[in-house]
């Protein structure tokens, strides 16, 4: 689990302001890795409440030729705030300016390689299985070139969401 504040939350995160940027490159996690990441928390099995966050998550790919392309693997989950909110997870009273970016890693020979998305990617919580209440989000998702359909606040939701 990769998170800008915590990878796996099983406890309580409450009443704070956070500004974090998390960067994952293919050198750290090769394309096709099992990867669960969020700019704030990778996996939430606890409670996150009463906080404000400006957080971003970038997934960098090394582009060595202009003909190369990359795909975010189906085994990758990326959220602009949280990767997964588990069935016992609670996120409430959160103001989030979350961002997910797929981009060229530093040192890439070319800066315009296409990226496609077959993973679970969202600007807020990629996969919600738990409860999310009373939230405000200013989300952004940015793919380099060859944009896949832009995800919404939740790529997958089988939990409970209320504003």
PDB file of C-alpha atoms in Angstrom:
ATOM      1  CA  UNK A   1       0.000   0.000   0.000  1.00  0.00           C
ATOM      2  CA  UNK A   2       1.267   3.451  -0.883  1.00  0.00           C
ATOM      3  CA  UNK A   3      -0.124   6.657   0.606  1.00  0.00           C
ATOM      4  CA  UNK A   4       1.145  10.194   0.987  1.00  0.00           C
ATOM      5  CA  UNK A   5       0.257  10.250   4.707  1.00  0.00           C
ATOM      6  CA  UNK A   6      -0.217   6.544   5.469  1.00  0.00           C
ATOM      7  CA  UNK A   7      -0.199   3.385   3.377  1.00  0.00           C
ATOM      8  CA  UNK A   8      -2.683   1.414   5.506  1.00  0.00           C
ATOM      9  CA  UNK A   9      -4.957   3.122   8.040  1.00  0.00           C
ATOM     10  CA  UNK A  10      -6.523   0.848  10.663  1.00  0.00           C
ATOM     11  CA  UNK A  11      -6.949   3.619  13.229  1.00  0.00           C
ATOM     12  CA  UNK A  12      -8.173   7.205  13.404  1.00  0.00           C
ATOM     13  CA  UNK A  13      -6.890  10.192  11.440  1.00  0.00           C
ATOM     14  CA  UNK A  14      -8.731  13.298  12.611  1.00  0.00           C
ATOM     15  CA  UNK A  15      -8.670  17.092  12.562  1.00  0.00           C
ATOM     16  CA  UNK A  16      -5.776  18.129  10.430  1.00  0.00           C
ATOM     17  CA  UNK A  17      -4.647  19.903   7.295  1.00  0.00           C
ATOM     18  CA  UNK A  18      -2.369  18.033   4.948  1.00  0.00           C
ATOM     19  CA  UNK A  19      -0.516  18.913   1.767  1.00  0.00           C
ATOM     20  CA  UNK A  20       1.206  15.900   0.251  1.00  0.00           C
ATOM     21  CA  UNK A  21       2.503  14.759  -3.119  1.00  0.00           C
ATOM     22  CA  UNK A  22       3.194  11.086  -3.767  1.00  0.00           C
ATOM     23  CA  UNK A  23       5.141   9.981  -6.828  1.00  0.00           C
ATOM     24  CA  UNK A  24       5.354   6.382  -8.036  1.00  0.00           C
ATOM     25  CA  UNK A  25       7.607   5.518 -10.957  1.00  0.00           C
ATOM     26  CA  UNK A  26       8.005   2.335 -12.940  1.00  0.00           C
ATOM     27  CA  UNK A  27      11.427   2.007 -11.283  1.00  0.00           C
ATOM     28  CA  UNK A  28       9.675   1.639  -7.898  1.00  0.00           C
ATOM     29  CA  UNK A  29       6.734  -0.396  -9.173  1.00  0.00           C
ATOM     30  CA  UNK A  30       7.129  -1.882 -12.676  1.00  0.00           C
ATOM     31  CA  UNK A  31       4.145  -1.749 -15.013  1.00  0.00           C
ATOM     32  CA  UNK A  32       1.783  -4.590 -14.065  1.00  0.00           C
ATOM     33  CA  UNK A  33       2.624  -4.518 -10.341  1.00  0.00           C
ATOM     34  CA  UNK A  34      -0.080  -5.141  -7.772  1.00  0.00           C
ATOM     35  CA  UNK A  35      -0.339  -1.573  -6.571  1.00  0.00           C
ATOM     36  CA  UNK A  36      -2.896   0.070  -4.306  1.00  0.00           C
ATOM     37  CA  UNK A  37      -2.199   3.770  -3.872  1.00  0.00           C
ATOM     38  CA  UNK A  38      -3.828   6.997  -2.808  1.00  0.00           C
ATOM     39  CA  UNK A  39      -2.354  10.457  -2.527  1.00  0.00           C
ATOM     40  CA  UNK A  40      -3.516  10.599   1.125  1.00  0.00           C
ATOM     41  CA  UNK A  41      -4.063   6.943   2.123  1.00  0.00           C
ATOM     42  CA  UNK A  42      -3.524   3.752   0.122  1.00  0.00           C
ATOM     43  CA  UNK A  43      -6.059   1.618   1.999  1.00  0.00           C
ATOM     44  CA  UNK A  44      -8.448   2.834   4.689  1.00  0.00           C
ATOM     45  CA  UNK A  45      -9.838   0.281   7.138  1.00  0.00           C
ATOM     46  CA  UNK A  46     -10.245   2.841   9.923  1.00  0.00           C
ATOM     47  CA  UNK A  47     -11.715   6.327  10.241  1.00  0.00           C
ATOM     48  CA  UNK A  48     -10.614   9.509   8.493  1.00  0.00           C
ATOM     49  CA  UNK A  49     -12.583  12.529   9.647  1.00  0.00           C
ATOM     50  CA  UNK A  50     -12.691  16.307   9.972  1.00  0.00           C
ATOM     51  CA  UNK A  51      -9.720  17.200   7.799  1.00  0.00           C
ATOM     52  CA  UNK A  52      -8.674  19.174   4.766  1.00  0.00           C
ATOM     53  CA  UNK A  53      -6.254  17.816   2.250  1.00  0.00           C
ATOM     54  CA  UNK A  54      -4.539  19.014  -0.886  1.00  0.00           C
ATOM     55  CA  UNK A  55      -2.919  15.863  -2.160  1.00  0.00           C
ATOM     56  CA  UNK A  56      -1.706  14.566  -5.480  1.00  0.00           C
ATOM     57  CA  UNK A  57      -0.561  11.209  -6.771  1.00  0.00           C
ATOM     58  CA  UNK A  58       1.506  10.807  -9.904  1.00  0.00           C
ATOM     59  CA  UNK A  59       2.264   7.555 -11.681  1.00  0.00           C
ATOM     60  CA  UNK A  60       5.408   8.024 -13.747  1.00  0.00           C
ATOM     61  CA  UNK A  61       6.430   5.924 -16.720  1.00  0.00           C
ATOM     62  CA  UNK A  62       9.846   5.908 -18.392  1.00  0.00           C
ATOM     63  CA  UNK A  63       9.474   6.639 -22.087  1.00  0.00           C
ATOM     64  CA  UNK A  64      12.549   5.665 -24.105  1.00  0.00           C
ATOM     65  CA  UNK A  65      11.170   5.906 -27.659  1.00  0.00           C
ATOM     66  CA  UNK A  66       8.476   8.029 -29.259  1.00  0.00           C
ATOM     67  CA  UNK A  67       6.568   4.852 -30.249  1.00  0.00           C
ATOM     68  CA  UNK A  68       6.284   3.528 -26.695  1.00  0.00           C
ATOM     69  CA  UNK A  69       3.007   3.518 -24.859  1.00  0.00           C
ATOM     70  CA  UNK A  70       2.036   2.540 -21.351  1.00  0.00           C
ATOM     71  CA  UNK A  71      -1.069   1.152 -19.764  1.00  0.00           C
ATOM     72  CA  UNK A  72      -2.094   1.452 -16.151  1.00  0.00           C
ATOM     73  CA  UNK A  73      -2.513  -2.226 -15.328  1.00  0.00           C
ATOM     74  CA  UNK A  74      -5.832  -3.764 -14.221  1.00  0.00           C
ATOM     75  CA  UNK A  75      -3.943  -4.734 -11.040  1.00  0.00           C
ATOM     76  CA  UNK A  76      -3.320  -1.071 -10.185  1.00  0.00           C
ATOM     77  CA  UNK A  77      -5.691   1.028  -8.060  1.00  0.00           C
ATOM     78  CA  UNK A  78      -5.037   4.771  -7.773  1.00  0.00           C
ATOM     79  CA  UNK A  79      -7.118   7.370  -5.971  1.00  0.00           C
ATOM     80  CA  UNK A  80      -6.654  11.131  -5.817  1.00  0.00           C
ATOM     81  CA  UNK A  81      -7.406  10.828  -2.079  1.00  0.00           C
ATOM     82  CA  UNK A  82      -7.686   7.106  -1.258  1.00  0.00           C
ATOM     83  CA  UNK A  83      -7.006   3.947  -3.235  1.00  0.00           C
ATOM     84  CA  UNK A  84      -9.543   1.802  -1.342  1.00  0.00           C
ATOM     85  CA  UNK A  85     -11.979   2.544   1.464  1.00  0.00           C
ATOM     86  CA  UNK A  86     -12.662  -0.934   2.926  1.00  0.00           C
ATOM     87  CA  UNK A  87     -16.078  -2.179   4.042  1.00  0.00           C
ATOM     88  CA  UNK A  88     -15.265  -1.136   7.625  1.00  0.00           C
ATOM     89  CA  UNK A  89     -13.701   2.153   6.519  1.00  0.00           C
ATOM     90  CA  UNK A  90     -15.288   5.533   7.235  1.00  0.00           C
ATOM     91  CA  UNK A  91     -14.353   8.799   5.537  1.00  0.00           C
ATOM     92  CA  UNK A  92     -16.387  11.781   6.735  1.00  0.00           C
ATOM     93  CA  UNK A  93     -16.241  15.557   6.935  1.00  0.00           C
ATOM     94  CA  UNK A  94     -13.363  15.686   4.462  1.00  0.00           C
ATOM     95  CA  UNK A  95     -12.489  18.540   2.119  1.00  0.00           C
ATOM     96  CA  UNK A  96     -10.158  17.265  -0.540  1.00  0.00           C
ATOM     97  CA  UNK A  97      -8.442  18.728  -3.551  1.00  0.00           C
ATOM     98  CA  UNK A  98      -7.245  15.413  -4.925  1.00  0.00           C
ATOM     99  CA  UNK A  99      -5.354  14.858  -8.140  1.00  0.00           C
ATOM    100  CA  UNK A 100      -4.141  11.814 -10.055  1.00  0.00           C
ATOM    101  CA  UNK A 101      -1.614  12.221 -12.888  1.00  0.00           C
ATOM    102  CA  UNK A 102      -0.092   9.688 -15.268  1.00  0.00           C
ATOM    103  CA  UNK A 103       3.056  11.261 -16.647  1.00  0.00           C
ATOM    104  CA  UNK A 104       6.560  10.691 -17.928  1.00  0.00           C
ATOM    105  CA  UNK A 105       9.075   9.824 -15.223  1.00  0.00           C
ATOM    106  CA  UNK A 106      12.048  12.161 -14.773  1.00  0.00           C
ATOM    107  CA  UNK A 107      14.784  11.259 -17.225  1.00  0.00           C
ATOM    108  CA  UNK A 108      12.452   9.979 -19.955  1.00  0.00           C
ATOM    109  CA  UNK A 109      13.874  10.465 -23.442  1.00  0.00           C
ATOM    110  CA  UNK A 110      10.467  11.507 -24.824  1.00  0.00           C
ATOM    111  CA  UNK A 111       7.722  13.520 -23.196  1.00  0.00           C
ATOM    112  CA  UNK A 112       4.651  12.516 -25.191  1.00  0.00           C
ATOM    113  CA  UNK A 113       4.237   8.755 -24.891  1.00  0.00           C
ATOM    114  CA  UNK A 114       0.601   7.660 -24.818  1.00  0.00           C
ATOM    115  CA  UNK A 115      -0.891   6.278 -21.622  1.00  0.00           C
ATOM    116  CA  UNK A 116      -4.073   4.237 -21.452  1.00  0.00           C
ATOM    117  CA  UNK A 117      -5.994   3.219 -18.371  1.00  0.00           C
ATOM    118  CA  UNK A 118      -7.249  -0.285 -17.687  1.00  0.00           C
ATOM    119  CA  UNK A 119      -6.791   0.017 -13.923  1.00  0.00           C
ATOM    120  CA  UNK A 120      -9.080   1.419 -11.247  1.00  0.00           C
ATOM    121  CA  UNK A 121      -8.416   5.160 -11.231  1.00  0.00           C
ATOM    122  CA  UNK A 122     -10.432   7.938  -9.638  1.00  0.00           C
ATOM    123  CA  UNK A 123      -9.985  11.537  -8.597  1.00  0.00           C
ATOM    124  CA  UNK A 124     -11.259  10.892  -5.035  1.00  0.00           C
ATOM    125  CA  UNK A 125     -11.638   7.265  -3.860  1.00  0.00           C
ATOM    126  CA  UNK A 126     -10.883   4.643  -6.497  1.00  0.00           C
ATOM    127  CA  UNK A 127     -12.776   1.777  -4.866  1.00  0.00           C
ATOM    128  CA  UNK A 128     -15.306   2.491  -2.112  1.00  0.00           C
ATOM    129  CA  UNK A 129     -16.610  -0.488  -0.169  1.00  0.00           C
ATOM    130  CA  UNK A 130     -17.290   1.418   3.061  1.00  0.00           C
ATOM    131  CA  UNK A 131     -18.963   4.661   4.107  1.00  0.00           C
ATOM    132  CA  UNK A 132     -18.225   8.171   2.885  1.00  0.00           C
ATOM    133  CA  UNK A 133     -20.229  11.061   4.356  1.00  0.00           C
ATOM    134  CA  UNK A 134     -20.248  14.863   4.256  1.00  0.00           C
ATOM    135  CA  UNK A 135     -17.419  15.497   1.835  1.00  0.00           C
ATOM    136  CA  UNK A 136     -16.354  18.238  -0.547  1.00  0.00           C
ATOM    137  CA  UNK A 137     -14.024  17.423  -3.420  1.00  0.00           C
ATOM    138  CA  UNK A 138     -12.239  19.398  -6.117  1.00  0.00           C
ATOM    139  CA  UNK A 139     -10.919  16.487  -8.198  1.00  0.00           C
ATOM    140  CA  UNK A 140      -8.547  16.376 -11.164  1.00  0.00           C
ATOM    141  CA  UNK A 141      -7.338  13.500 -13.337  1.00  0.00           C
ATOM    142  CA  UNK A 142      -4.669  14.040 -15.972  1.00  0.00           C
ATOM    143  CA  UNK A 143      -3.357  11.433 -18.399  1.00  0.00           C
ATOM    144  CA  UNK A 144      -0.455  12.427 -20.676  1.00  0.00           C
ATOM    145  CA  UNK A 145      -1.415  11.537 -24.227  1.00  0.00           C
ATOM    146  CA  UNK A 146      -4.004   9.065 -25.509  1.00  0.00           C
ATOM    147  CA  UNK A 147      -6.485   9.810 -22.777  1.00  0.00           C
ATOM    148  CA  UNK A 148      -8.734   7.036 -21.563  1.00  0.00           C
ATOM    149  CA  UNK A 149     -12.224   8.018 -20.393  1.00  0.00           C
ATOM    150  CA  UNK A 150     -11.862  10.317 -17.392  1.00  0.00           C
ATOM    151  CA  UNK A 151     -13.029   8.638 -14.205  1.00  0.00           C
ATOM    152  CA  UNK A 152     -15.492  10.221 -11.790  1.00  0.00           C
ATOM    153  CA  UNK A 153     -15.187  10.658  -8.022  1.00  0.00           C
ATOM    154  CA  UNK A 154     -15.443   6.879  -7.551  1.00  0.00           C
ATOM    155  CA  UNK A 155     -14.264   4.349 -10.119  1.00  0.00           C
ATOM    156  CA  UNK A 156     -16.077   1.599  -8.200  1.00  0.00           C
ATOM    157  CA  UNK A 157     -18.618   2.002  -5.414  1.00  0.00           C
ATOM    158  CA  UNK A 158     -20.442  -0.761  -3.553  1.00  0.00           C
ATOM    159  CA  UNK A 159     -20.499   1.151  -0.272  1.00  0.00           C
ATOM    160  CA  UNK A 160     -22.505   4.069   1.047  1.00  0.00           C
ATOM    161  CA  UNK A 161     -21.987   7.663  -0.118  1.00  0.00           C
ATOM    162  CA  UNK A 162     -23.886  10.702   1.171  1.00  0.00           C
ATOM    163  CA  UNK A 163     -23.172  14.403   1.116  1.00  0.00           C
TER     164      UNK A 163
END
